[in-house]
């Protein structure tokens, strides 16, 4: 039939939130940034981003964690990713972006980074652009966690966390995540890390050593050994800013979690379970804990950013 315009074809991509199985943080450098050694694990908490060709750029946020205060301009990492892609490649399209949020906001789980990674994969598909190495370079310019959200799985990160190498891992990890009734900004936690160290607290120079215990446990598929070696240098700083985190952690220990781990800069706390049944038992016990907004059961590792057919 003539005279009808074809509807624009949307492209949908998905990326996942993460937890840091190990997070070693060096002192701030002259540029104010902290060198890191970290082991990322992508979790089954997805961010789904749909790009539809349009006359102007726009952002809409829907889903479980759609919240007031999420920016809808170029401060939004999904739109920032599209803009960066245009600048790098010369593609001149405009898109309407819909983000279906299933990663808790401001919880240290990298939901915004997952948005950016998913948007990069989606806009590359719209533009028929296949150079994944260029996408990784664009991702590194958007934020320290974006390259990992693009890669997925389990990876060792250095520098600002964006110099990545894949890690051998066996089996599935069962996690229970306790989101917080409060929020912490990443910048404030890093600043508190610096304050505590100036006062004589914190880890020594070994903080940037290879996390060999975590890597060995992952390769062996040994959950109990992994639980014995997970670590986050930011825990003391986050707890000092939000004492309820310590109470939630203690509730998890009493409930029998194999490991209790702050997620990134917090305030979400991850609890490592032996299996799905153990995760369910932990979740039930944690749901009534003070300072907990909600409890989420999930597994890892999850894949990197990819197109959803």
C-alpha angles and dihedrals in degrees: 000000000000129000096041122112116224114244114249112262113236123216121210126200134177134210132170143236120246147211126213110235087190128015119180114180124196125206116280114277128222089276091054094249126122123228111230141199109196142159111217125201120191111222132207092259103113134204111201118200124189122194119197121185109250142162093253136019118261138164129215123180121204137157139065096324101035101137141174111262097041103130117244096192131069090302085074105094094220091058091040088056092053092048091049090049091053092049093049100043105027093237107152105198126126124215144196106226123206117188119197101200120209098151115087112255118246092000102123092255100112100244093151090049090052089052090054093048093048091047091051092053092046096048090046088056091049090050093043088237116155107174102116092181090062090049089054090052091050089047092055090057092053100056144319095263098043096083090055093048086054092050102038127179114076121320142169112236128198136175104029088345093275099100098086139186125177118251125218109241136170129205135000126296120217115213136185113201122202112200118205133241087225136051135232126197115226091228093055092051092050090049090051091050088057092047093051093049092050086054091053100264130120139052126317128243090291088079090096095047121120109279090232096164092057093045093049092048092050092050091050095045088232109154095185092051090047089052090054093055108038111116143170122195090201096063098094092047094049092047092050089055095042113023092186087075090069091051092051091049092052091049088055093050091050089048090058105257113170090221136006115208136174110232108236109302091343158184092171112084124209124211119198114219131195095234143335094286092051090048091054091050091050092048093053092050094046098048093081095046119124114254094022117122095186143333124239126193117207144147138227159256099044127181128265126256111312143162116266109220 
